Structures are given as C-alpha cells and as structure tokens.
C-alpha cells in the first residue's frame, strides 16, 4: 500500500534511504549541535536556554550550531513566529552557523520543505516490519483512551490495526480512510540510555508512536531522527520532557542502521511553585517579554546560564555570578550542569540587569534607552543633537537608579517636557508639608542670585552648576530656615520632576537650566 500522499506527490522522487553514516559523536569529527523550535507562537524562553547551552559547548569545541525550524505541526503553525525567533535569538547574541535564513550545506532547514526526505525512511520501516498502517478514527482512539483511564489501564494504542489489511480493518468499527503510520515497539525495547548530564537514565515503556500523520507530515519523532542524522548532529541537547521519547528515537536509529548522537537532557525551567514554566501561565515564558520589560540581553544570557550551571570562579576560588558568554563557554563542562529543575527567579534577573546597566558606558546606555523613550513619547524617532546631548547627561544621573530600561521614561520624561506641561503626581503633592510654600519662596530667592551666564568661550564657565546650586540651597534652607535636608529638598524635587522619586536634585537643576528650574519652582508655589 502506498504512503499517504504529500503535496505535489506526483513530482516527488522517492529515493532509497541513505546508507548508514559514521557519526562524529564519538569525538572523531567536529561537534555539531542544533536547536529545533516550532513556530507556534512567541518564542519560548526555553529556546534561548537550550540555544545557550548548545552554543556554549559548540563554540568551546570549535563546531557548528544549527537552527532548524520544526514546522510540521500545521494546526498550531504561526507565520510570524519564525521571524520572531530569528529576531530574539539575534538580540541575545546566540548566533547560529546554519539555518533557514542563512542556508548551509544541509538545507533546507525547515521540516515542511523536507517532506520527500522522510518518505524513504518510512517505507523502509514498513518493509522491515518495524512500522504499520493504522486506520483508527479519532473518535475510536478517544474512546479507547477514555476506557483505559477509567479502568486504570496503561494508556497507549491497542494495536487493533496491526497485521490487518485495509479491507480487514474497514470491516471493523472506528475506521477512517486516511491512515497514519505507527512504530511497532518490540517487547524487549531498551529503556535505558547514557546521558552526558545524568549518566544512566531509565525511561518508561513507549507505545506504538505515530511517525507519519494522515496529512503526510512526519511527527516529531521520525523527523528529528532523520534530520539529526542527515545534518550530522553529534549531540542532541533538549529538555528533560523528551527523556520518555528517547527509547523510541534510539529504536529508529537502530532500525535504520544509523549511529545515534549523544544525549543531553537539560532540566526544565520551573515557576516558583515548581510547575513547568509555560506561556499560558507565565508571561516570562515568552522570550519577547524580556525585551518589552527592559532587560538587557547580556543579563538574560548570564541569568539563563546560572539557572542550570554553577557560578564562575575567580583566581581565589570565589563564586562570580556575573560573567560573559565567552567566559561561560570557555570553561563549559556538561558534568557541571545541575539536573534539578531550576526556579525561574525574576528577582535574581532584575538584580543582574541592574549590575549590567551600571556597567555600561553612559553613551551606550543612552542609546539603549532610545526605543523605550520613543515608545513612551518622551522623544521622537529622530531626536536632535541637543536632545541627545541632554539625554546623555540625564542618563549619567539615572544609571545607578534603574534595574530595568522601562524605568527610564518616568525618570527622563521631566527633562523633555515644557515647564507648563509638567504634571505633578498626586502622591508627590500629597507629601508636601505645611512649610512647602516658605521653602519654595526661599529657594527661588537663593537660586535667583546665581549667575548662569558663561564667562568663557561658547558660554563656558557658568555659575549655574550642581555644586553651586547645592551650596546656595543648603545655605538658604538647611542653615537659614533650620530645616533638615530631607524635608528642605522634598518640595524642590516635586517642583522640578513632578514626582516623589527623581534623579539627583542639584544635577537635575543644572541640566534643566536656571530659567526652567525657577519656572517650575514658581509654578508649584503658585498652586499651593
């Protein structure tokens, strides 16, 4: 019986499966790893996690890292997901050597473009008695599983179709015209295998897995084995949820006469309640979420490495939690990977992000803030040179006060709004004391005496500087009125920024200039 047709079947030449190839997974050739996500929505953070560990090992070994798109799940396929995948992995600096977008010696790298590749392997499995057609309808399979669950039997296919011709099976209930192809799992299937992370691993017995669907698309289990073989993948690094599938894959390698790769099953990322992190329950499972929330890519890479790997060590043997990808890759060792599912602690990531923000050169940080400031309407898509110069000065003030780039618009905004458009937030106004009017009056008087005219070339040498402003205000308010600095400067902060929390006050006044500073002080005073 011929296989279920695939698109343009009449144009497909069914070639015999290739002869067994000597794998390089024994160390005799270059290391080749891959990540193979499915384009079924926003890329999952687990894709970056797997890519990171694959790439760290591959770069250390001088091998090649492959990006393969496994798009055979057509019911959940989303056209924009593949572009998001490229964009987010590129943003993280996790660059691949071969893939659908850049090509490579084993193209195509999309499974939907390789349908004719899998057909000879399915034919061979059927001819050798390792696979068979199944005509069971979805309704019959659902009913079968329901009975198995109610009677507490092991769930799995009951082999009703095994050994039957189409005509014999059609005479029985629950028949469908378009069959699938299933593996015939032997009674003596090997359920243990070696894992480079976990050592000897035991897996549950599999049932007769579907390897070719009714629509002509292979399932993951067949396609992954064929593609990993043809693309010469030496190490398969994937999540521990695939441990139960590994005996099926080892069987396929054995039946097809292919040498299997080495296996590395990474621990799953988990929520704080230890459940598997998923996009349905946790927004942080979406890889795009981290850029939206203002995380730096290098901080996220560092964080993902720490989730399943110990900190780096300095020369004295002390733990170092902040490290680069290159440092991680240089000392990488599969034996150090912790097989226990790590908790996805966003507080730790936020701390790391703050460390990386503070380590950036001011100009670099300012450039990274631009997309967030544009999105918030603080700056246009084409800021002027004057606006960029002011942004750099403001960035230097706020660099130590941010943990996320998304915090920047609130801190930067007051410097790019006209004085009469500055809004004083209610919580900031509510904390003003009864003496706020007196404080503002005295501050206006003291600052009015400062000369802001430059005496040097191009206006340099102005007396309107942060130290001069601070000295004048401390003299007038702290010493003159006898008010503690915390209470003396609170109304000024509110007037200048409109908020309770703002960048350093005196430096902010210097950047705003004398005219804007006094305008804002007078505006708040008039509103009291």
GROMACS .gro file of C-alpha atoms in nm, residues 95-405:
model
  311
   95UNK     CA    1   2.410   3.324   1.660
   96UNK     CA    2   2.374   3.010   1.451
   97UNK     CA    3   2.602   2.884   1.175
   98UNK     CA    4   2.334   2.722   0.957
   99UNK     CA    5   1.961   2.780   0.933
  100UNK     CA    6   1.661   2.862   0.713
  101UNK     CA    7   1.756   3.228   0.690
  102UNK     CA    8   2.125   3.183   0.604
  103UNK     CA    9   2.133   2.839   0.445
  104UNK     CA   10   2.405   2.581   0.485
  105UNK     CA   11   2.533   2.252   0.344
  106UNK     CA   12   2.232   2.053   0.470
  107UNK     CA   13   1.950   2.281   0.351
  108UNK     CA   14   1.657   2.305   0.363
  109UNK     CA   15   1.633   2.370   0.735
  110UNK     CA   16   1.252   2.382   0.757
  111UNK     CA   17   1.090   2.044   0.803
  112UNK     CA   18   0.790   2.139   0.588
  113UNK     CA   19   1.034   2.173   0.295
  114UNK     CA   20   1.180   1.827   0.356
  115UNK     CA   21   0.869   1.607   0.327
  116UNK     CA   22   1.014   1.391   0.047
  117UNK     CA   23   1.321   1.333   0.264
  118UNK     CA   24   1.129   1.132   0.523
  119UNK     CA   25   0.929   0.908   0.288
  120UNK     CA   26   1.205   0.655   0.209
  121UNK     CA   27   1.269   0.604   0.579
  122UNK     CA   28   0.901   0.534   0.647
  123UNK     CA   29   0.891   0.291   0.352
  124UNK     CA   30   1.193   0.107   0.487
  125UNK     CA   31   1.042   0.076   0.835
  126UNK     CA   32   0.719  -0.066   0.693
  127UNK     CA   33   0.902  -0.309   0.464
  128UNK     CA   34   1.118  -0.431   0.752
  129UNK     CA   35   0.817  -0.488   0.977
  130UNK     CA   36   0.906  -0.210   1.222
  131UNK     CA   37   0.603   0.005   1.134
  132UNK     CA   38   0.243  -0.048   1.020
  133UNK     CA   39  -0.062   0.140   0.897
  134UNK     CA   40  -0.333   0.245   1.140
  135UNK     CA   41  -0.683   0.336   1.016
  136UNK     CA   42  -0.838   0.412   1.356
  137UNK     CA   43  -1.054   0.723   1.369
  138UNK     CA   44  -1.000   0.996   1.623
  139UNK     CA   45  -1.330   0.904   1.786
  140UNK     CA   46  -1.224   0.545   1.833
  141UNK     CA   47  -0.886   0.647   1.980
  142UNK     CA   48  -1.052   0.892   2.219
  143UNK     CA   49  -1.295   0.624   2.334
  144UNK     CA   50  -1.012   0.373   2.377
  145UNK     CA   51  -0.813   0.613   2.597
  146UNK     CA   52  -1.123   0.701   2.800
  147UNK     CA   53  -1.180   0.332   2.881
  148UNK     CA   54  -0.812   0.282   2.965
  149UNK     CA   55  -0.817   0.574   3.206
  150UNK     CA   56  -1.144   0.468   3.370
  151UNK     CA   57  -1.021   0.113   3.420
  152UNK     CA   58  -0.676   0.236   3.525
  153UNK     CA   59  -0.500   0.051   3.247
  154UNK     CA   60  -0.177   0.178   3.087
  155UNK     CA   61  -0.266   0.426   2.814
  156UNK     CA   62  -0.147   0.350   2.464
  157UNK     CA   63  -0.257   0.220   2.129
  158UNK     CA   64  -0.413  -0.129   2.144
  159UNK     CA   65  -0.281  -0.242   1.804
  160UNK     CA   66  -0.623  -0.309   1.654
  161UNK     CA   67  -0.482  -0.232   1.307
  162UNK     CA   68  -0.160  -0.429   1.338
  163UNK     CA   69  -0.137  -0.717   1.091
  164UNK     CA   70  -0.459  -0.625   0.911
  165UNK     CA   71  -0.513  -0.525   0.553
  166UNK     CA   72  -0.716  -0.218   0.472
  167UNK     CA   73  -1.014  -0.435   0.383
  168UNK     CA   74  -0.993  -0.632   0.706
  169UNK     CA   75  -0.972  -0.316   0.912
  170UNK     CA   76  -1.254  -0.145   0.720
  171UNK     CA   77  -1.490  -0.417   0.833
  172UNK     CA   78  -1.442  -0.313   1.195
  173UNK     CA   79  -1.581  -0.006   1.375
  174UNK     CA   80  -1.393   0.324   1.402
  175UNK     CA   81  -1.237   0.314   1.054
  176UNK     CA   82  -1.105   0.616   0.865
  177UNK     CA   83  -0.996   0.618   0.501
  178UNK     CA   84  -0.669   0.803   0.558
  179UNK     CA   85  -0.423   0.604   0.770
  180UNK     CA   86  -0.128   0.705   0.981
  181UNK     CA   87   0.188   0.502   1.022
  182UNK     CA   88   0.289   0.371   1.366
  183UNK     CA   89   0.608   0.222   1.506
  184UNK     CA   90   0.585  -0.138   1.625
  185UNK     CA   91   0.751  -0.125   1.965
  186UNK     CA   92   0.909  -0.464   2.047
  187UNK     CA   93   0.857  -0.635   2.379
  188UNK     CA   94   1.229  -0.617   2.456
  189UNK     CA   95   1.271  -0.245   2.381
  190UNK     CA   96   1.575  -0.099   2.556
  191UNK     CA   97   1.457   0.156   2.815
  192UNK     CA   98   1.792   0.278   2.948
  193UNK     CA   99   2.047   0.502   2.781
  194UNK     CA  100   2.351   0.712   2.864
  195UNK     CA  101   2.313   1.086   2.911
  196UNK     CA  102   2.609   1.324   2.927
  197UNK     CA  103   2.437   1.520   3.206
  198UNK     CA  104   2.254   1.249   3.401
  199UNK     CA  105   2.457   0.934   3.346
  200UNK     CA  106   2.248   0.617   3.309
  201UNK     CA  107   1.882   0.712   3.254
  202UNK     CA  108   1.572   0.492   3.261
  203UNK     CA  109   1.263   0.582   3.060
  204UNK     CA  110   0.907   0.442   3.062
  205UNK     CA  111   0.799   0.196   2.800
  206UNK     CA  112   0.662   0.375   2.491
  207UNK     CA  113   0.351   0.278   2.299
  208UNK     CA  114   0.325   0.242   1.922
  209UNK     CA  115   0.408   0.601   1.833
  210UNK     CA  116   0.268   0.761   1.518
  211UNK     CA  117   0.558   0.854   1.290
  212UNK     CA  118   0.364   0.972   0.982
  213UNK     CA  119   0.039   1.165   1.016
  214UNK     CA  120  -0.264   1.140   0.791
  215UNK     CA  121  -0.174   1.470   0.622
  216UNK     CA  122   0.159   1.330   0.503
  217UNK     CA  123   0.364   1.522   0.756
  218UNK     CA  124   0.602   1.326   0.977
  219UNK     CA  125   0.567   1.353   1.351
  220UNK     CA  126   0.848   1.496   1.560
  221UNK     CA  127   0.981   1.152   1.645
  222UNK     CA  128   1.060   1.043   1.292
  223UNK     CA  129   1.161   1.382   1.156
  224UNK     CA  130   1.400   1.461   1.440
  225UNK     CA  131   1.587   1.133   1.395
  226UNK     CA  132   1.614   1.166   1.018
  227UNK     CA  133   1.713   1.532   1.027
  228UNK     CA  134   1.965   1.492   1.308
  229UNK     CA  135   2.125   1.208   1.114
  230UNK     CA  136   2.134   1.387   0.779
  231UNK     CA  137   2.258   1.710   0.937
  232UNK     CA  138   2.529   1.515   1.122
  233UNK     CA  139   2.424   1.630   1.468
  234UNK     CA  140   2.662   1.481   1.721
  235UNK     CA  141   2.496   1.595   2.046
  236UNK     CA  142   2.122   1.629   2.096
  237UNK     CA  143   2.061   1.878   2.377
  238UNK     CA  144   1.696   1.913   2.476
  239UNK     CA  145   1.464   1.938   2.775
  240UNK     CA  146   1.411   1.652   3.016
  241UNK     CA  147   1.050   1.613   2.899
  242UNK     CA  148   1.197   1.427   2.599
  243UNK     CA  149   1.356   1.155   2.815
  244UNK     CA  150   1.043   0.942   2.772
  245UNK     CA  151   1.077   0.969   2.393
  246UNK     CA  152   1.443   0.873   2.374
  247UNK     CA  153   1.385   0.493   2.360
  248UNK     CA  154   1.168   0.550   2.050
  249UNK     CA  155   1.441   0.754   1.889
  250UNK     CA  156   1.710   0.501   1.974
  251UNK     CA  157   1.492   0.231   1.816
  252UNK     CA  158   1.460   0.434   1.497
  253UNK     CA  159   1.836   0.482   1.479
  254UNK     CA  160   1.884   0.109   1.529
  255UNK     CA  161   1.621   0.002   1.275
  256UNK     CA  162   1.755   0.241   1.013
  257UNK     CA  163   2.115   0.137   1.071
  258UNK     CA  164   2.224   0.480   1.190
  259UNK     CA  165   2.458   0.566   1.474
  260UNK     CA  166   2.276   0.772   1.739
  261UNK     CA  167   2.409   1.101   1.875
  262UNK     CA  168   2.500   1.163   2.235
  263UNK     CA  169   2.209   1.272   2.453
  264UNK     CA  170   2.197   1.564   2.696
  265UNK     CA  171   1.862   1.627   2.867
  266UNK     CA  172   1.856   1.966   3.033
  267UNK     CA  173   1.650   2.034   3.347
  268UNK     CA  174   1.319   2.210   3.287
  269UNK     CA  175   1.272   2.573   3.385
  270UNK     CA  176   1.015   2.596   3.665
  271UNK     CA  177   0.787   2.857   3.821
  272UNK     CA  178   0.817   2.938   4.190
  273UNK     CA  179   0.553   2.669   4.260
  274UNK     CA  180   0.784   2.423   4.079
  275UNK     CA  181   0.545   2.379   3.787
  276UNK     CA  182   0.687   2.383   3.435
  277UNK     CA  183   0.713   2.737   3.304
  278UNK     CA  184   0.463   2.790   3.024
  279UNK     CA  185   0.346   3.080   2.809
  280UNK     CA  186  -0.013   3.022   2.920
  281UNK     CA  187   0.062   3.081   3.287
  282UNK     CA  188   0.373   3.298   3.299
  283UNK     CA  189   0.444   3.598   3.073
  284UNK     CA  190   0.815   3.549   3.138
  285UNK     CA  191   0.796   3.229   2.933
  286UNK     CA  192   0.768   3.450   2.623
  287UNK     CA  193   1.114   3.541   2.500
  288UNK     CA  194   0.987   3.871   2.360
  289UNK     CA  195   0.864   3.970   2.708
  290UNK     CA  196   1.216   4.034   2.835
  291UNK     CA  197   1.291   4.299   2.576
  292UNK     CA  198   0.948   4.455   2.631
  293UNK     CA  199   1.017   4.478   3.005
  294UNK     CA  200   1.359   4.640   2.962
  295UNK     CA  201   1.603   4.358   3.031
  296UNK     CA  202   1.946   4.366   2.870
  297UNK     CA  203   2.025   4.064   2.652
  298UNK     CA  204   2.361   4.004   2.819
  299UNK     CA  205   2.192   3.997   3.161
  300UNK     CA  206   1.935   3.743   3.040
  301UNK     CA  207   2.208   3.521   2.892
  302UNK     CA  208   2.401   3.537   3.220
  303UNK     CA  209   2.082   3.454   3.413
  304UNK     CA  210   1.990   3.157   3.193
  305UNK     CA  211   2.339   3.014   3.237
  306UNK     CA  212   2.313   3.039   3.616
  307UNK     CA  213   1.982   2.853   3.618
  308UNK     CA  214   2.146   2.519   3.549
  309UNK     CA  215   2.516   2.586   3.600
  310UNK     CA  216   2.732   2.695   3.895
  311UNK     CA  217   2.887   3.043   3.908
  312UNK     CA  218   3.228   3.104   3.757
  313UNK     CA  219   3.531   3.108   3.987
  314UNK     CA  220   3.788   3.382   4.033
  315UNK     CA  221   4.158   3.321   4.096
  316UNK     CA  222   4.094   3.281   4.469
  317UNK     CA  223   3.816   3.030   4.411
  318UNK     CA  224   3.533   3.267   4.499
  319UNK     CA  225   3.199   3.247   4.320
  320UNK     CA  226   3.147   3.502   4.044
  321UNK     CA  227   2.785   3.526   3.931
  322UNK     CA  228   2.837   3.796   3.668
  323UNK     CA  229   3.012   3.660   3.361
  324UNK     CA  230   3.006   3.685   2.984
  325UNK     CA  231   2.904   3.422   2.731
  326UNK     CA  232   3.269   3.381   2.629
  327UNK     CA  233   3.369   3.313   2.989
  328UNK     CA  234   3.085   3.064   3.024
  329UNK     CA  235   3.176   2.885   2.702
  330UNK     CA  236   3.547   2.870   2.777
  331UNK     CA  237   3.502   2.667   3.097
  332UNK     CA  238   3.190   2.475   2.993
  333UNK     CA  239   3.155   2.118   3.122
  334UNK     CA  240   2.842   1.901   3.088
  335UNK     CA  241   2.932   1.739   3.417
  336UNK     CA  242   2.863   2.067   3.598
  337UNK     CA  243   2.505   2.102   3.471
  338UNK     CA  244   2.261   2.060   3.760
  339UNK     CA  245   1.987   1.813   3.654
  340UNK     CA  246   1.742   1.950   3.912
  341UNK     CA  247   1.481   2.181   3.758
  342UNK     CA  248   1.581   2.541   3.843
  343UNK     CA  249   1.335   2.800   3.974
  344UNK     CA  250   1.291   3.097   3.743
  345UNK     CA  251   1.366   3.376   3.992
  346UNK     CA  252   1.292   3.711   3.829
  347UNK     CA  253   1.428   3.898   4.132
  348UNK     CA  254   1.769   3.750   4.061
  349UNK     CA  255   1.739   3.850   3.696
  350UNK     CA  256   1.640   4.206   3.791
  351UNK     CA  257   1.946   4.229   4.017
  352UNK     CA  258   2.169   4.106   3.736
  353UNK     CA  259   2.009   4.351   3.497
  354UNK     CA  260   2.090   4.638   3.731
  355UNK     CA  261   2.451   4.523   3.750
  356UNK     CA  262   2.479   4.522   3.371
  357UNK     CA  263   2.306   4.860   3.338
  358UNK     CA  264   2.557   5.015   3.577
  359UNK     CA  265   2.847   4.860   3.387
  360UNK     CA  266   2.755   5.016   3.052
  361UNK     CA  267   2.931   5.323   2.917
  362UNK     CA  268   2.693   5.618   2.953
  363UNK     CA  269   2.659   5.676   2.579
  364UNK     CA  270   2.586   5.310   2.518
  365UNK     CA  271   2.318   5.307   2.787
  366UNK     CA  272   2.162   5.623   2.644
  367UNK     CA  273   2.135   5.460   2.302
  368UNK     CA  274   1.967   5.155   2.453
  369UNK     CA  275   1.712   5.378   2.624
  370UNK     CA  276   1.603   5.542   2.298
  371UNK     CA  277   1.346   5.276   2.189
  372UNK     CA  278   1.175   5.289   2.528
  373UNK     CA  279   1.172   5.669   2.532
  374UNK     CA  280   1.030   5.676   2.181
  375UNK     CA  281   0.760   5.423   2.273
  376UNK     CA  282   0.664   5.635   2.573
  377UNK     CA  283   0.650   5.953   2.366
  378UNK     CA  284   0.936   6.118   2.553
  379UNK     CA  285   1.150   6.153   2.240
  380UNK     CA  286   1.075   6.126   1.871
  381UNK     CA  287   1.223   5.866   1.639
  382UNK     CA  288   1.475   6.130   1.522
  383UNK     CA  289   1.591   6.327   1.827
  384UNK     CA  290   1.802   6.638   1.769
  385UNK     CA  291   2.167   6.661   1.864
  386UNK     CA  292   2.070   6.884   2.156
  387UNK     CA  293   1.819   6.627   2.280
  388UNK     CA  294   2.077   6.351   2.251
  389UNK     CA  295   2.330   6.557   2.446
  390UNK     CA  296   2.075   6.622   2.719
  391UNK     CA  297   1.977   6.253   2.723
  392UNK     CA  298   2.337   6.152   2.780
  393UNK     CA  299   2.365   6.396   3.071
  394UNK     CA  300   2.041   6.266   3.222
  395UNK     CA  301   2.143   5.903   3.167
  396UNK     CA  302   2.451   5.961   3.379
  397UNK     CA  303   2.223   6.078   3.662
  398UNK     CA  304   1.983   5.785   3.648
  399UNK     CA  305   2.220   5.500   3.562
  400UNK     CA  306   2.250   5.384   3.924
  401UNK     CA  307   1.876   5.420   3.985
  402UNK     CA  308   1.747   5.172   3.729
  403UNK     CA  309   1.704   4.798   3.728
  404UNK     CA  310   1.503   4.791   3.405
  405UNK     CA  311   1.524   5.005   3.093
   0.00000   0.00000   0.00000
